Amino acid sequence: MTAAAGGVGSLLVQLAKASGARVIALAGSTRKLGHALSLGADTAVNYRDPEWTAGLPGVDVVFDGIGAGTTAALFGLVRRGGRYLQHGVAGGSWGVIDGSEAAAGAITVIPLSAIATTSGEVERALELAAGGVIRPTIGQTFPLDEAAAAHTAIESRTAMGKTLLLPVSATR
C-alpha cells in the first residue's frame, strides 16, 4: 500500500486490514509511517530509503498511489497471479508497467480508469465509517484565503491525509 498516510491510502490501509489482509504500508517520512501503523498496518516502510525493498516479501496485491519510479520496484514484488492497482501519481507521473512482463507473471494490472464505485460500495464504506471501522485522516486545514499554502503543502508531499480548505470565518 503506497502513500499509506495519504487521503486514499489511509482509507485503503484500514479497509485492507478490516478484510483480514496483512498490510505493508509505504510512506515517505517517519511521521507518515507512524500514522500508517496507527491505522493498522502490520509493517511500515519508507520508500525514500534507497534499500526499501530489501527484506520485503512477495505480495499478492499492490495499491500504487505514488507511481513514477516506485512502480518498477513495487511491480517486482508482486507474486505470480497477483494484482497491481494504479490509483495515483503522488510521485509526479504514472509508473510504467511492461504488459509482456505482467502477462508472463499472470499479473492483472488495473488502471485508475477501471476502478469504479457503486452506490452499494459507497453505502458499505459509510457503514464502516459510522461503525468506527474506518476513519478519514484530516491531516491539515487552511483558511480558504490561504489555498496557495495548502497547494504548496500537497505538492511538497508534506501533507498527510486530506487537506481541507475552510471558510475564513470558520478559522478565526
mmCIF file with all atom_site columns, C-alpha atoms in Angstrom:
data_model
loop_
_atom_site.group_PDB
_atom_site.id
_atom_site.type_symbol
_atom_site.label_atom_id
_atom_site.label_alt_id
_atom_site.label_comp_id
_atom_site.label_asym_id
_atom_site.label_entity_id
_atom_site.label_seq_id
_atom_site.pdbx_PDB_ins_code
_atom_site.Cartn_x
_atom_site.Cartn_y
_atom_site.Cartn_z
_atom_site.occupancy
_atom_site.B_iso_or_equiv
_atom_site.pdbx_formal_charge
_atom_site.auth_seq_id
_atom_site.auth_comp_id
_atom_site.auth_asym_id
_atom_site.auth_atom_id
_atom_site.pdbx_PDB_model_num
ATOM 1   C CA . MET A 1 1   ? 0.000   0.000   0.000   1.00 0.00 ? 1   MET A CA 1
ATOM 2   C CA . THR A 1 2   ? 1.746   3.163   -1.147  1.00 0.00 ? 2   THR A CA 1
ATOM 3   C CA . ALA A 1 3   ? 1.008   6.689   0.033   1.00 0.00 ? 3   ALA A CA 1
ATOM 4   C CA . ALA A 1 4   ? -0.363  4.910   3.094   1.00 0.00 ? 4   ALA A CA 1
ATOM 5   C CA . ALA A 1 5   ? -0.775  8.116   5.089   1.00 0.00 ? 5   ALA A CA 1
ATOM 6   C CA . GLY A 1 6   ? -2.495  9.987   2.268   1.00 0.00 ? 6   GLY A CA 1
ATOM 7   C CA . GLY A 1 7   ? -6.209  10.540  1.924   1.00 0.00 ? 7   GLY A CA 1
ATOM 8   C CA . VAL A 1 8   ? -6.935  7.442   -0.156  1.00 0.00 ? 8   VAL A CA 1
ATOM 9   C CA . GLY A 1 9   ? -4.044  5.349   1.158   1.00 0.00 ? 9   GLY A CA 1
ATOM 10  C CA . SER A 1 10  ? -5.051  5.802   4.790   1.00 0.00 ? 10  SER A CA 1
ATOM 11  C CA . LEU A 1 11  ? -8.547  4.520   3.990   1.00 0.00 ? 11  LEU A CA 1
ATOM 12  C CA . LEU A 1 12  ? -7.136  1.602   1.983   1.00 0.00 ? 12  LEU A CA 1
ATOM 13  C CA . VAL A 1 13  ? -4.897  0.569   4.900   1.00 0.00 ? 13  VAL A CA 1
ATOM 14  C CA . GLN A 1 14  ? -7.951  0.408   7.147   1.00 0.00 ? 14  GLN A CA 1
ATOM 15  C CA . LEU A 1 15  ? -10.145 -1.378  4.605   1.00 0.00 ? 15  LEU A CA 1
ATOM 16  C CA . ALA A 1 16  ? -7.467  -3.955  3.796   1.00 0.00 ? 16  ALA A CA 1
ATOM 17  C CA . LYS A 1 17  ? -6.824  -4.607  7.479   1.00 0.00 ? 17  LYS A CA 1
ATOM 18  C CA . ALA A 1 18  ? -10.566 -4.902  8.206   1.00 0.00 ? 18  ALA A CA 1
ATOM 19  C CA . SER A 1 19  ? -10.804 -7.519  5.440   1.00 0.00 ? 19  SER A CA 1
ATOM 20  C CA . GLY A 1 20  ? -8.097  -9.608  7.115   1.00 0.00 ? 20  GLY A CA 1
ATOM 21  C CA . ALA A 1 21  ? -5.155  -8.692  4.878   1.00 0.00 ? 21  ALA A CA 1
ATOM 22  C CA . ARG A 1 22  ? -1.570  -8.374  6.065   1.00 0.00 ? 22  ARG A CA 1
ATOM 23  C CA . VAL A 1 23  ? -0.766  -4.744  5.237   1.00 0.00 ? 23  VAL A CA 1
ATOM 24  C CA . ILE A 1 24  ? 2.646   -3.411  4.275   1.00 0.00 ? 24  ILE A CA 1
ATOM 25  C CA . ALA A 1 25  ? 2.410   0.377   4.232   1.00 0.00 ? 25  ALA A CA 1
ATOM 26  C CA . LEU A 1 26  ? 4.766   2.614   2.285   1.00 0.00 ? 26  LEU A CA 1
ATOM 27  C CA . ALA A 1 27  ? 5.183   6.283   3.130   1.00 0.00 ? 27  ALA A CA 1
ATOM 28  C CA . GLY A 1 28  ? 7.904   8.887   2.819   1.00 0.00 ? 28  GLY A CA 1
ATOM 29  C CA . SER A 1 29  ? 8.545   10.105  6.376   1.00 0.00 ? 29  SER A CA 1
ATOM 30  C CA . THR A 1 30  ? 8.732   8.863   9.947   1.00 0.00 ? 30  THR A CA 1
ATOM 31  C CA . ARG A 1 31  ? 5.570   10.811  10.839  1.00 0.00 ? 31  ARG A CA 1
ATOM 32  C CA . LYS A 1 32  ? 3.622   9.233   7.971   1.00 0.00 ? 32  LYS A CA 1
ATOM 33  C CA . LEU A 1 33  ? 4.939   5.746   8.753   1.00 0.00 ? 33  LEU A CA 1
ATOM 34  C CA . GLY A 1 34  ? 3.763   6.138   12.349  1.00 0.00 ? 34  GLY A CA 1
ATOM 35  C CA . HIS A 1 35  ? 0.342   7.199   11.145  1.00 0.00 ? 35  HIS A CA 1
ATOM 36  C CA . ALA A 1 36  ? 0.047   4.176   8.849   1.00 0.00 ? 36  ALA A CA 1
ATOM 37  C CA . LEU A 1 37  ? 0.926   1.887   11.763  1.00 0.00 ? 37  LEU A CA 1
ATOM 38  C CA . SER A 1 38  ? -1.684  3.624   13.934  1.00 0.00 ? 38  SER A CA 1
ATOM 39  C CA . LEU A 1 39  ? -4.271  2.807   11.246  1.00 0.00 ? 39  LEU A CA 1
ATOM 40  C CA . GLY A 1 40  ? -3.477  -0.898  11.491  1.00 0.00 ? 40  GLY A CA 1
ATOM 41  C CA . ALA A 1 41  ? -0.627  -1.531  9.037   1.00 0.00 ? 41  ALA A CA 1
ATOM 42  C CA . ASP A 1 42  ? 1.454   -4.541  10.065  1.00 0.00 ? 42  ASP A CA 1
ATOM 43  C CA . THR A 1 43  ? 4.680   -3.142  8.646   1.00 0.00 ? 43  THR A CA 1
ATOM 44  C CA . ALA A 1 44  ? 5.679   0.357   7.549   1.00 0.00 ? 44  ALA A CA 1
ATOM 45  C CA . VAL A 1 45  ? 8.493   1.061   5.082   1.00 0.00 ? 45  VAL A CA 1
ATOM 46  C CA . ASN A 1 46  ? 9.996   4.377   3.980   1.00 0.00 ? 46  ASN A CA 1
ATOM 47  C CA . TYR A 1 47  ? 10.115  4.160   0.180   1.00 0.00 ? 47  TYR A CA 1
ATOM 48  C CA . ARG A 1 48  ? 12.595  7.061   0.111   1.00 0.00 ? 48  ARG A CA 1
ATOM 49  C CA . ASP A 1 49  ? 15.232  4.782   1.652   1.00 0.00 ? 49  ASP A CA 1
ATOM 50  C CA . PRO A 1 50  ? 17.386  3.562   -1.265  1.00 0.00 ? 50  PRO A CA 1
ATOM 51  C CA . GLU A 1 51  ? 17.164  -0.039  0.008   1.00 0.00 ? 51  GLU A CA 1
ATOM 52  C CA . TRP A 1 52  ? 13.447  -0.002  0.851   1.00 0.00 ? 52  TRP A CA 1
ATOM 53  C CA . THR A 1 53  ? 12.624  -3.236  -0.970  1.00 0.00 ? 53  THR A CA 1
ATOM 54  C CA . ALA A 1 54  ? 15.289  -5.258  0.865   1.00 0.00 ? 54  ALA A CA 1
ATOM 55  C CA . GLY A 1 55  ? 13.682  -7.904  3.022   1.00 0.00 ? 55  GLY A CA 1
ATOM 56  C CA . LEU A 1 56  ? 10.136  -7.294  1.793   1.00 0.00 ? 56  LEU A CA 1
ATOM 57  C CA . PRO A 1 57  ? 8.203   -10.446 0.937   1.00 0.00 ? 57  PRO A CA 1
ATOM 58  C CA . GLY A 1 58  ? 6.350   -11.036 -2.290  1.00 0.00 ? 58  GLY A CA 1
ATOM 59  C CA . VAL A 1 59  ? 2.880   -9.524  -2.274  1.00 0.00 ? 59  VAL A CA 1
ATOM 60  C CA . ASP A 1 60  ? -0.445  -10.523 -3.774  1.00 0.00 ? 60  ASP A CA 1
ATOM 61  C CA . VAL A 1 61  ? -1.921  -7.052  -4.263  1.00 0.00 ? 61  VAL A CA 1
ATOM 62  C CA . VAL A 1 62  ? -0.377  -3.597  -4.691  1.00 0.00 ? 62  VAL A CA 1
ATOM 63  C CA . PHE A 1 63  ? -2.295  -0.324  -4.410  1.00 0.00 ? 63  PHE A CA 1
ATOM 64  C CA . ASP A 1 64  ? 0.078   2.155   -6.048  1.00 0.00 ? 64  ASP A CA 1
ATOM 65  C CA . GLY A 1 65  ? -0.734  5.771   -5.310  1.00 0.00 ? 65  GLY A CA 1
ATOM 66  C CA . ILE A 1 66  ? 2.803   7.035   -5.943  1.00 0.00 ? 66  ILE A CA 1
ATOM 67  C CA . GLY A 1 67  ? 3.667   5.922   -9.468  1.00 0.00 ? 67  GLY A CA 1
ATOM 68  C CA . ALA A 1 68  ? 6.847   7.310   -11.038 1.00 0.00 ? 68  ALA A CA 1
ATOM 69  C CA . GLY A 1 69  ? 9.985   5.325   -10.149 1.00 0.00 ? 69  GLY A CA 1
ATOM 70  C CA . THR A 1 70  ? 8.313   3.475   -7.296  1.00 0.00 ? 70  THR A CA 1
ATOM 71  C CA . THR A 1 71  ? 6.221   1.407   -9.692  1.00 0.00 ? 71  THR A CA 1
ATOM 72  C CA . ALA A 1 72  ? 9.079   -0.677  -11.119 1.00 0.00 ? 72  ALA A CA 1
ATOM 73  C CA . ALA A 1 73  ? 10.330  -1.677  -7.666  1.00 0.00 ? 73  ALA A CA 1
ATOM 74  C CA . LEU A 1 74  ? 6.819   -2.487  -6.460  1.00 0.00 ? 74  LEU A CA 1
ATOM 75  C CA . PHE A 1 75  ? 5.933   -4.453  -9.565  1.00 0.00 ? 75  PHE A CA 1
ATOM 76  C CA . GLY A 1 76  ? 8.976   -6.645  -8.927  1.00 0.00 ? 76  GLY A CA 1
ATOM 77  C CA . LEU A 1 77  ? 7.449   -7.690  -5.583  1.00 0.00 ? 77  LEU A CA 1
ATOM 78  C CA . VAL A 1 78  ? 4.114   -8.914  -6.986  1.00 0.00 ? 78  VAL A CA 1
ATOM 79  C CA . ARG A 1 79  ? 3.700   -12.675 -6.843  1.00 0.00 ? 79  ARG A CA 1
ATOM 80  C CA . ARG A 1 80  ? 2.583   -14.709 -9.845  1.00 0.00 ? 80  ARG A CA 1
ATOM 81  C CA . GLY A 1 81  ? -1.165  -14.270 -10.290 1.00 0.00 ? 81  GLY A CA 1
ATOM 82  C CA . GLY A 1 82  ? -1.224  -11.061 -8.235  1.00 0.00 ? 82  GLY A CA 1
ATOM 83  C CA . ARG A 1 83  ? -2.920  -7.739  -8.893  1.00 0.00 ? 83  ARG A CA 1
ATOM 84  C CA . TYR A 1 84  ? -1.471  -4.292  -9.338  1.00 0.00 ? 84  TYR A CA 1
ATOM 85  C CA . LEU A 1 85  ? -3.844  -1.329  -8.966  1.00 0.00 ? 85  LEU A CA 1
ATOM 86  C CA . GLN A 1 86  ? -2.601  2.061   -10.150 1.00 0.00 ? 86  GLN A CA 1
ATOM 87  C CA . HIS A 1 87  ? -4.646  4.750   -8.425  1.00 0.00 ? 87  HIS A CA 1
ATOM 88  C CA . GLY A 1 88  ? -2.435  7.799   -8.059  1.00 0.00 ? 88  GLY A CA 1
ATOM 89  C CA . VAL A 1 89  ? 0.557   9.844   -9.103  1.00 0.00 ? 89  VAL A CA 1
ATOM 90  C CA . ALA A 1 90  ? 1.912   11.350  -5.886  1.00 0.00 ? 90  ALA A CA 1
ATOM 91  C CA . GLY A 1 91  ? 5.389   10.870  -7.386  1.00 0.00 ? 91  GLY A CA 1
ATOM 92  C CA . GLY A 1 92  ? 4.522   13.213  -10.245 1.00 0.00 ? 92  GLY A CA 1
ATOM 93  C CA . SER A 1 93  ? 3.799   10.744  -13.044 1.00 0.00 ? 93  SER A CA 1
ATOM 94  C CA . TRP A 1 94  ? 2.229   7.369   -13.727 1.00 0.00 ? 94  TRP A CA 1
ATOM 95  C CA . GLY A 1 95  ? 4.562   4.419   -13.340 1.00 0.00 ? 95  GLY A CA 1
ATOM 96  C CA . VAL A 1 96  ? 5.103   2.301   -16.426 1.00 0.00 ? 96  VAL A CA 1
ATOM 97  C CA . ILE A 1 97  ? 4.383   -1.422  -16.338 1.00 0.00 ? 97  ILE A CA 1
ATOM 98  C CA . ASP A 1 98  ? 5.507   -3.607  -19.211 1.00 0.00 ? 98  ASP A CA 1
ATOM 99  C CA . GLY A 1 99  ? 2.456   -5.517  -20.433 1.00 0.00 ? 99  GLY A CA 1
ATOM 100 C CA . SER A 1 100 ? 4.520   -8.526  -21.507 1.00 0.00 ? 100 SER A CA 1
ATOM 101 C CA . GLU A 1 101 ? 6.076   -8.790  -18.025 1.00 0.00 ? 101 GLU A CA 1
ATOM 102 C CA . ALA A 1 102 ? 2.629   -8.620  -16.458 1.00 0.00 ? 102 ALA A CA 1
ATOM 103 C CA . ALA A 1 103 ? 1.335   -11.327 -18.810 1.00 0.00 ? 103 ALA A CA 1
ATOM 104 C CA . ALA A 1 104 ? 4.362   -13.537 -18.138 1.00 0.00 ? 104 ALA A CA 1
ATOM 105 C CA . GLY A 1 105 ? 3.666   -13.353 -14.405 1.00 0.00 ? 105 GLY A CA 1
ATOM 106 C CA . ALA A 1 106 ? -0.098  -13.661 -14.822 1.00 0.00 ? 106 ALA A CA 1
ATOM 107 C CA . ILE A 1 107 ? -0.342  -10.307 -13.041 1.00 0.00 ? 107 ILE A CA 1
ATOM 108 C CA . THR A 1 108 ? -3.513  -8.319  -13.545 1.00 0.00 ? 108 THR A CA 1
ATOM 109 C CA . VAL A 1 109 ? -2.825  -4.594  -13.891 1.00 0.00 ? 109 VAL A CA 1
ATOM 110 C CA . ILE A 1 110 ? -5.833  -2.454  -13.007 1.00 0.00 ? 110 ILE A CA 1
ATOM 111 C CA . PRO A 1 111 ? -5.640  1.197   -14.070 1.00 0.00 ? 111 PRO A CA 1
ATOM 112 C CA . LEU A 1 112 ? -7.449  4.004   -12.288 1.00 0.00 ? 112 LEU A CA 1
ATOM 113 C CA . SER A 1 113 ? -9.997  4.183   -15.101 1.00 0.00 ? 113 SER A CA 1
ATOM 114 C CA . ALA A 1 114 ? -11.141 0.628   -14.278 1.00 0.00 ? 114 ALA A CA 1
ATOM 115 C CA . ILE A 1 115 ? -11.700 1.293   -10.586 1.00 0.00 ? 115 ILE A CA 1
ATOM 116 C CA . ALA A 1 116 ? -15.372 2.072   -10.182 1.00 0.00 ? 116 ALA A CA 1
ATOM 117 C CA . THR A 1 117 ? -17.502 2.743   -7.153  1.00 0.00 ? 117 THR A CA 1
ATOM 118 C CA . THR A 1 118 ? -21.080 1.574   -6.978  1.00 0.00 ? 118 THR A CA 1
ATOM 119 C CA . SER A 1 119 ? -23.705 3.030   -4.693  1.00 0.00 ? 119 SER A CA 1
ATOM 120 C CA . GLY A 1 120 ? -23.590 -0.219  -2.694  1.00 0.00 ? 120 GLY A CA 1
ATOM 121 C CA . GLU A 1 121 ? -19.852 0.216   -2.134  1.00 0.00 ? 121 GLU A CA 1
ATOM 122 C CA . VAL A 1 122 ? -20.362 3.793   -1.004  1.00 0.00 ? 122 VAL A CA 1
ATOM 123 C CA . GLU A 1 123 ? -23.090 2.683   1.418   1.00 0.00 ? 123 GLU A CA 1
ATOM 124 C CA . ARG A 1 124 ? -20.814 -0.036  2.794   1.00 0.00 ? 124 ARG A CA 1
ATOM 125 C CA . ALA A 1 125 ? -17.957 2.441   3.248   1.00 0.00 ? 125 ALA A CA 1
ATOM 126 C CA . LEU A 1 126 ? -20.276 4.823   5.095   1.00 0.00 ? 126 LEU A CA 1
ATOM 127 C CA . GLU A 1 127 ? -21.436 1.946   7.324   1.00 0.00 ? 127 GLU A CA 1
ATOM 128 C CA . LEU A 1 128 ? -17.806 1.098   8.127   1.00 0.00 ? 128 LEU A CA 1
ATOM 129 C CA . ALA A 1 129 ? -17.100 4.741   8.938   1.00 0.00 ? 129 ALA A CA 1
ATOM 130 C CA . ALA A 1 130 ? -20.225 5.035   11.122  1.00 0.00 ? 130 ALA A CA 1
ATOM 131 C CA . GLY A 1 131 ? -19.207 1.844   12.923  1.00 0.00 ? 131 GLY A CA 1
ATOM 132 C CA . GLY A 1 132 ? -15.703 3.177   13.605  1.00 0.00 ? 132 GLY A CA 1
ATOM 133 C CA . VAL A 1 133 ? -14.001 0.544   11.423  1.00 0.00 ? 133 VAL A CA 1
ATOM 134 C CA . ILE A 1 134 ? -12.502 3.197   9.156   1.00 0.00 ? 134 ILE A CA 1
ATOM 135 C CA . ARG A 1 135 ? -11.914 6.872   9.759   1.00 0.00 ? 135 ARG A CA 1
ATOM 136 C CA . PRO A 1 136 ? -10.712 9.507   7.327   1.00 0.00 ? 136 PRO A CA 1
ATOM 137 C CA . THR A 1 137 ? -7.453  11.261  8.040   1.00 0.00 ? 137 THR A CA 1
ATOM 138 C CA . ILE A 1 138 ? -7.778  15.044  8.059   1.00 0.00 ? 138 ILE A CA 1
ATOM 139 C CA . GLY A 1 139 ? -4.139  15.995  8.191   1.00 0.00 ? 139 GLY A CA 1
ATOM 140 C CA . GLN A 1 140 ? -4.360  19.753  7.979   1.00 0.00 ? 140 GLN A CA 1
ATOM 141 C CA . THR A 1 141 ? -6.743  22.625  7.400   1.00 0.00 ? 141 THR A CA 1
ATOM 142 C CA . PHE A 1 142 ? -6.192  26.014  5.818   1.00 0.00 ? 142 PHE A CA 1
ATOM 143 C CA . PRO A 1 143 ? -8.403  29.077  5.594   1.00 0.00 ? 143 PRO A CA 1
ATOM 144 C CA . LEU A 1 144 ? -9.750  29.480  2.058   1.00 0.00 ? 144 LEU A CA 1
ATOM 145 C CA . ASP A 1 145 ? -7.720  32.631  1.538   1.00 0.00 ? 145 ASP A CA 1
ATOM 146 C CA . GLU A 1 146 ? -4.564  30.525  2.103   1.00 0.00 ? 146 GLU A CA 1
ATOM 147 C CA . ALA A 1 147 ? -5.371  27.993  -0.636  1.00 0.00 ? 147 ALA A CA 1
ATOM 148 C CA . ALA A 1 148 ? -1.954  28.572  -2.205  1.00 0.00 ? 148 ALA A CA 1
ATOM 149 C CA . ALA A 1 149 ? -0.269  27.398  1.022   1.00 0.00 ? 149 ALA A CA 1
ATOM 150 C CA . ALA A 1 150 ? -2.459  24.286  1.005   1.00 0.00 ? 150 ALA A CA 1
ATOM 151 C CA . HIS A 1 151 ? -1.396  23.521  -2.560  1.00 0.00 ? 151 HIS A CA 1
ATOM 152 C CA . THR A 1 152 ? 2.240   24.045  -1.618  1.00 0.00 ? 152 THR A CA 1
ATOM 153 C CA . ALA A 1 153 ? 1.910   21.547  1.261   1.00 0.00 ? 153 ALA A CA 1
ATOM 154 C CA . ILE A 1 154 ? 0.296   18.975  -1.026  1.00 0.00 ? 154 ILE A CA 1
ATOM 155 C CA . GLU A 1 155 ? 2.825   19.451  -3.830  1.00 0.00 ? 155 GLU A CA 1
ATOM 156 C CA . SER A 1 156 ? 5.785   19.231  -1.437  1.00 0.00 ? 156 SER A CA 1
ATOM 157 C CA . ARG A 1 157 ? 4.315   15.979  -0.109  1.00 0.00 ? 157 ARG A CA 1
ATOM 158 C CA . THR A 1 158 ? 4.467   17.173  3.499   1.00 0.00 ? 158 THR A CA 1
ATOM 159 C CA . ALA A 1 159 ? 0.687   16.998  3.826   1.00 0.00 ? 159 ALA A CA 1
ATOM 160 C CA . MET A 1 160 ? -0.831  13.931  5.440   1.00 0.00 ? 160 MET A CA 1
ATOM 161 C CA . GLY A 1 161 ? -4.313  12.609  4.757   1.00 0.00 ? 161 GLY A CA 1
ATOM 162 C CA . LYS A 1 162 ? -6.830  15.023  3.334   1.00 0.00 ? 162 LYS A CA 1
ATOM 163 C CA . THR A 1 163 ? -6.239  18.759  3.244   1.00 0.00 ? 163 THR A CA 1
ATOM 164 C CA . LEU A 1 164 ? -9.319  20.870  3.899   1.00 0.00 ? 164 LEU A CA 1
ATOM 165 C CA . LEU A 1 165 ? -9.959  24.452  2.920   1.00 0.00 ? 165 LEU A CA 1
ATOM 166 C CA . LEU A 1 166 ? -12.271 26.175  5.385   1.00 0.00 ? 166 LEU A CA 1
ATOM 167 C CA . PRO A 1 167 ? -14.259 29.387  5.054   1.00 0.00 ? 167 PRO A CA 1
ATOM 168 C CA . VAL A 1 168 ? -12.218 32.215  6.512   1.00 0.00 ? 168 VAL A CA 1
ATOM 169 C CA . SER A 1 169 ? -14.904 32.843  9.160   1.00 0.00 ? 169 SER A CA 1
ATOM 170 C CA . ALA A 1 170 ? -14.538 29.253  10.426  1.00 0.00 ? 170 ALA A CA 1
ATOM 171 C CA . THR A 1 171 ? -10.815 29.670  11.108  1.00 0.00 ? 171 THR A CA 1
ATOM 172 C CA . ARG A 1 172 ? -10.853 32.886  13.058  1.00 0.00 ? 172 ARG A CA 1
#
